[in-house]
Amino acid sequence: MTRNKIDRRKFIGKAALSVTAAAAMPHPAYGTPGKLPQRTLGRTGASVPILAFGCGSRFLMYRDEEEALRVLNQALDSGITYLDTAIDYGNGMSETRVGMVMKTRRRETWLATKVPERARSRDAALREVEQV
């Protein structure tokens, strides 16, 4: 008997896709059929999907940039419109890729970014975010 081995990374990826697919399926308990359930984002009053797209190691595992952009667009198309990234993810590669997609899709997304510990004051954080 041969067992199919799956590593942790593949398992998490498949599980996330399954949850996404299940959440996007019509179900009366979840509100609008085919739409991801929403929650209020902190004290903003904004409504965001219960699933976010993390733009860290799972996103950066795509070596081919076109494939990475396709995956991000596919996530947005499926209703995952809350993105989480950071300046330090992939030495800026994550934010560069996200920026390419945001050129045309910024109005439909909630974009969160984190700054390194050295930039934890308001002015230092603004300097980090505004760097090109």
mmCIF file of C-alpha atoms in Angstrom:
data_model
loop_
_atom_site.group_PDB
_atom_site.id
_atom_site.type_symbol
_atom_site.label_atom_id
_atom_site.label_comp_id
_atom_site.label_asym_id
_atom_site.label_seq_id
_atom_site.Cartn_x
_atom_site.Cartn_y
_atom_site.Cartn_z
ATOM 1 C CA MET A 1 0.000 0.000 0.000
ATOM 2 C CA THR A 2 1.429 3.371 -1.045
ATOM 3 C CA ARG A 3 0.566 6.449 0.952
ATOM 4 C CA ASN A 4 0.452 9.856 -0.623
ATOM 5 C CA LYS A 5 2.703 12.098 1.402
ATOM 6 C CA ILE A 6 1.864 15.753 1.660
ATOM 7 C CA ASP A 7 4.019 18.298 3.389
ATOM 8 C CA ARG A 8 2.681 20.901 5.807
ATOM 9 C CA ARG A 9 2.862 23.743 3.273
ATOM 10 C CA LYS A 10 0.805 21.831 0.674
ATOM 11 C CA PHE A 11 -1.679 20.727 3.314
ATOM 12 C CA ILE A 12 -2.249 24.305 4.516
ATOM 13 C CA GLY A 13 -2.590 25.507 0.922
ATOM 14 C CA LYS A 14 -5.166 22.837 0.069
ATOM 15 C CA ALA A 15 -7.049 23.452 3.297
ATOM 16 C CA ALA A 16 -7.198 27.199 2.605
ATOM 17 C CA LEU A 17 -8.535 26.576 -0.893
ATOM 18 C CA SER A 18 -11.184 24.222 0.493
ATOM 19 C CA VAL A 19 -12.296 26.758 3.102
ATOM 20 C CA THR A 20 -12.404 29.479 0.456
ATOM 21 C CA ALA A 21 -14.474 27.320 -1.868
ATOM 22 C CA ALA A 22 -16.858 26.327 0.919
ATOM 23 C CA ALA A 23 -17.240 29.918 2.115
ATOM 24 C CA ALA A 24 -18.022 31.121 -1.403
ATOM 25 C CA MET A 25 -20.766 28.532 -1.913
ATOM 26 C CA PRO A 26 -24.376 29.657 -1.498
ATOM 27 C CA HIS A 27 -25.686 29.034 2.008
ATOM 28 C CA PRO A 28 -28.595 30.885 3.611
ATOM 29 C CA ALA A 29 -26.851 31.115 6.992
ATOM 30 C CA TYR A 30 -23.998 33.141 5.478
ATOM 31 C CA GLY A 31 -25.940 35.914 3.793
ATOM 32 C CA THR A 32 -25.633 36.662 0.087
ATOM 33 C CA PRO A 33 -25.219 33.430 -1.903
ATOM 34 C CA GLY A 34 -21.772 33.086 -3.406
ATOM 35 C CA LYS A 35 -20.313 35.926 -1.326
ATOM 36 C CA LEU A 36 -17.836 35.423 1.491
ATOM 37 C CA PRO A 37 -19.226 36.190 4.941
ATOM 38 C CA GLN A 38 -18.240 39.655 6.145
ATOM 39 C CA ARG A 39 -17.181 41.093 9.483
ATOM 40 C CA THR A 40 -16.634 44.631 10.736
ATOM 41 C CA LEU A 41 -12.968 45.661 10.658
ATOM 42 C CA GLY A 42 -12.122 46.828 14.169
ATOM 43 C CA ARG A 43 -13.653 50.220 14.951
ATOM 44 C CA THR A 44 -13.615 51.380 11.314
ATOM 45 C CA GLY A 45 -17.172 50.280 10.590
ATOM 46 C CA ALA A 46 -15.889 48.839 7.302
ATOM 47 C CA SER A 47 -17.092 45.418 6.234
ATOM 48 C CA VAL A 48 -14.392 42.975 5.095
ATOM 49 C CA PRO A 49 -14.477 39.255 4.207
ATOM 50 C CA ILE A 50 -13.710 36.744 6.948
ATOM 51 C CA LEU A 51 -10.741 35.491 4.897
ATOM 52 C CA ALA A 52 -7.677 37.571 4.140
ATOM 53 C CA PHE A 53 -4.923 37.009 1.599
ATOM 54 C CA GLY A 54 -1.585 36.981 3.374
ATOM 55 C CA CYS A 55 1.152 38.260 1.091
ATOM 56 C CA GLY A 56 4.035 36.711 3.013
ATOM 57 C CA SER A 57 5.776 33.373 2.542
ATOM 58 C CA ARG A 58 2.867 31.567 0.835
ATOM 59 C CA PHE A 59 2.566 34.369 -1.736
ATOM 60 C CA LEU A 60 6.315 34.693 -2.173
ATOM 61 C CA MET A 61 6.740 30.969 -2.834
ATOM 62 C CA TYR A 62 5.653 31.700 -6.409
ATOM 63 C CA ARG A 63 8.973 32.323 -8.126
ATOM 64 C CA ASP A 64 7.312 33.292 -11.391
ATOM 65 C CA GLU A 65 5.980 36.824 -10.992
ATOM 66 C CA GLU A 66 3.181 36.370 -13.547
ATOM 67 C CA GLU A 67 1.910 33.326 -11.671
ATOM 68 C CA ALA A 68 2.011 35.232 -8.373
ATOM 69 C CA LEU A 69 -0.006 38.088 -9.880
ATOM 70 C CA ARG A 70 -2.505 35.610 -11.348
ATOM 71 C CA VAL A 71 -2.964 33.994 -7.919
ATOM 72 C CA LEU A 72 -3.511 37.366 -6.247
ATOM 73 C CA ASN A 73 -6.036 38.410 -8.900
ATOM 74 C CA GLN A 74 -7.808 35.070 -8.517
ATOM 75 C CA ALA A 75 -8.082 35.614 -4.757
ATOM 76 C CA LEU A 76 -9.611 39.064 -5.367
ATOM 77 C CA ASP A 77 -11.978 37.615 -7.968
ATOM 78 C CA SER A 78 -13.179 35.033 -5.431
ATOM 79 C CA GLY A 79 -14.078 37.735 -2.900
ATOM 80 C CA ILE A 80 -10.959 37.798 -0.727
ATOM 81 C CA THR A 81 -10.504 41.551 -0.756
ATOM 82 C CA TYR A 82 -8.518 42.054 2.463
ATOM 83 C CA LEU A 83 -4.770 41.861 1.801
ATOM 84 C CA ASP A 84 -2.063 41.751 4.447
ATOM 85 C CA THR A 85 1.553 42.522 3.565
ATOM 86 C CA ALA A 86 4.660 44.056 5.109
ATOM 87 C CA ILE A 87 7.628 46.080 3.950
ATOM 88 C CA ASP A 88 9.992 43.302 5.037
ATOM 89 C CA TYR A 89 8.219 40.414 3.248
ATOM 90 C CA GLY A 90 10.710 39.211 0.652
ATOM 91 C CA ASN A 91 12.778 42.390 1.033
ATOM 92 C CA GLY A 92 9.976 44.408 -0.538
ATOM 93 C CA MET A 93 9.009 41.861 -3.202
ATOM 94 C CA SER A 94 5.570 41.295 -1.661
ATOM 95 C CA GLU A 95 4.653 44.967 -1.707
ATOM 96 C CA THR A 96 6.059 45.365 -5.228
ATOM 97 C CA ARG A 97 3.841 42.554 -6.490
ATOM 98 C CA VAL A 98 0.807 43.797 -4.581
ATOM 99 C CA GLY A 99 1.439 47.271 -6.021
ATOM 100 C CA MET A 100 1.295 45.884 -9.567
ATOM 101 C CA VAL A 101 -2.187 44.514 -8.937
ATOM 102 C CA MET A 102 -3.315 47.603 -7.016
ATOM 103 C CA LYS A 103 -2.757 49.757 -10.110
ATOM 104 C CA THR A 104 -6.086 48.465 -11.406
ATOM 105 C CA ARG A 105 -7.830 46.977 -8.346
ATOM 106 C CA ARG A 106 -7.106 49.317 -5.437
ATOM 107 C CA ARG A 107 -10.673 50.550 -5.026
ATOM 108 C CA GLU A 108 -11.996 47.039 -4.370
ATOM 109 C CA THR A 109 -9.499 46.050 -1.674
ATOM 110 C CA TRP A 110 -8.624 46.686 1.929
ATOM 111 C CA LEU A 111 -4.860 46.778 2.099
ATOM 112 C CA ALA A 112 -2.977 46.378 5.376
ATOM 113 C CA THR A 113 0.778 46.685 5.676
ATOM 114 C CA LYS A 114 3.115 46.354 8.595
ATOM 115 C CA VAL A 115 6.284 48.288 9.264
ATOM 116 C CA PRO A 116 9.426 47.031 11.002
ATOM 117 C CA GLU A 117 10.009 47.654 14.687
ATOM 118 C CA ARG A 118 12.418 50.478 13.879
ATOM 119 C CA ALA A 119 9.484 52.408 12.388
ATOM 120 C CA ARG A 120 6.972 52.229 15.199
ATOM 121 C CA SER A 121 6.433 55.986 15.506
ATOM 122 C CA ARG A 122 3.987 57.763 13.210
ATOM 123 C CA ASP A 123 6.687 59.744 11.371
ATOM 124 C CA ALA A 124 9.027 56.758 10.995
ATOM 125 C CA ALA A 125 6.179 54.578 9.692
ATOM 126 C CA LEU A 126 5.205 57.239 7.131
ATOM 127 C CA ARG A 127 8.821 57.463 5.950
ATOM 128 C CA GLU A 128 8.941 53.666 5.493
ATOM 129 C CA VAL A 129 5.653 53.545 3.570
ATOM 130 C CA GLU A 130 6.515 56.503 1.335
ATOM 131 C CA GLN A 131 9.902 55.118 0.243
ATOM 132 C CA VAL A 132 10.037 54.099 -3.386
#
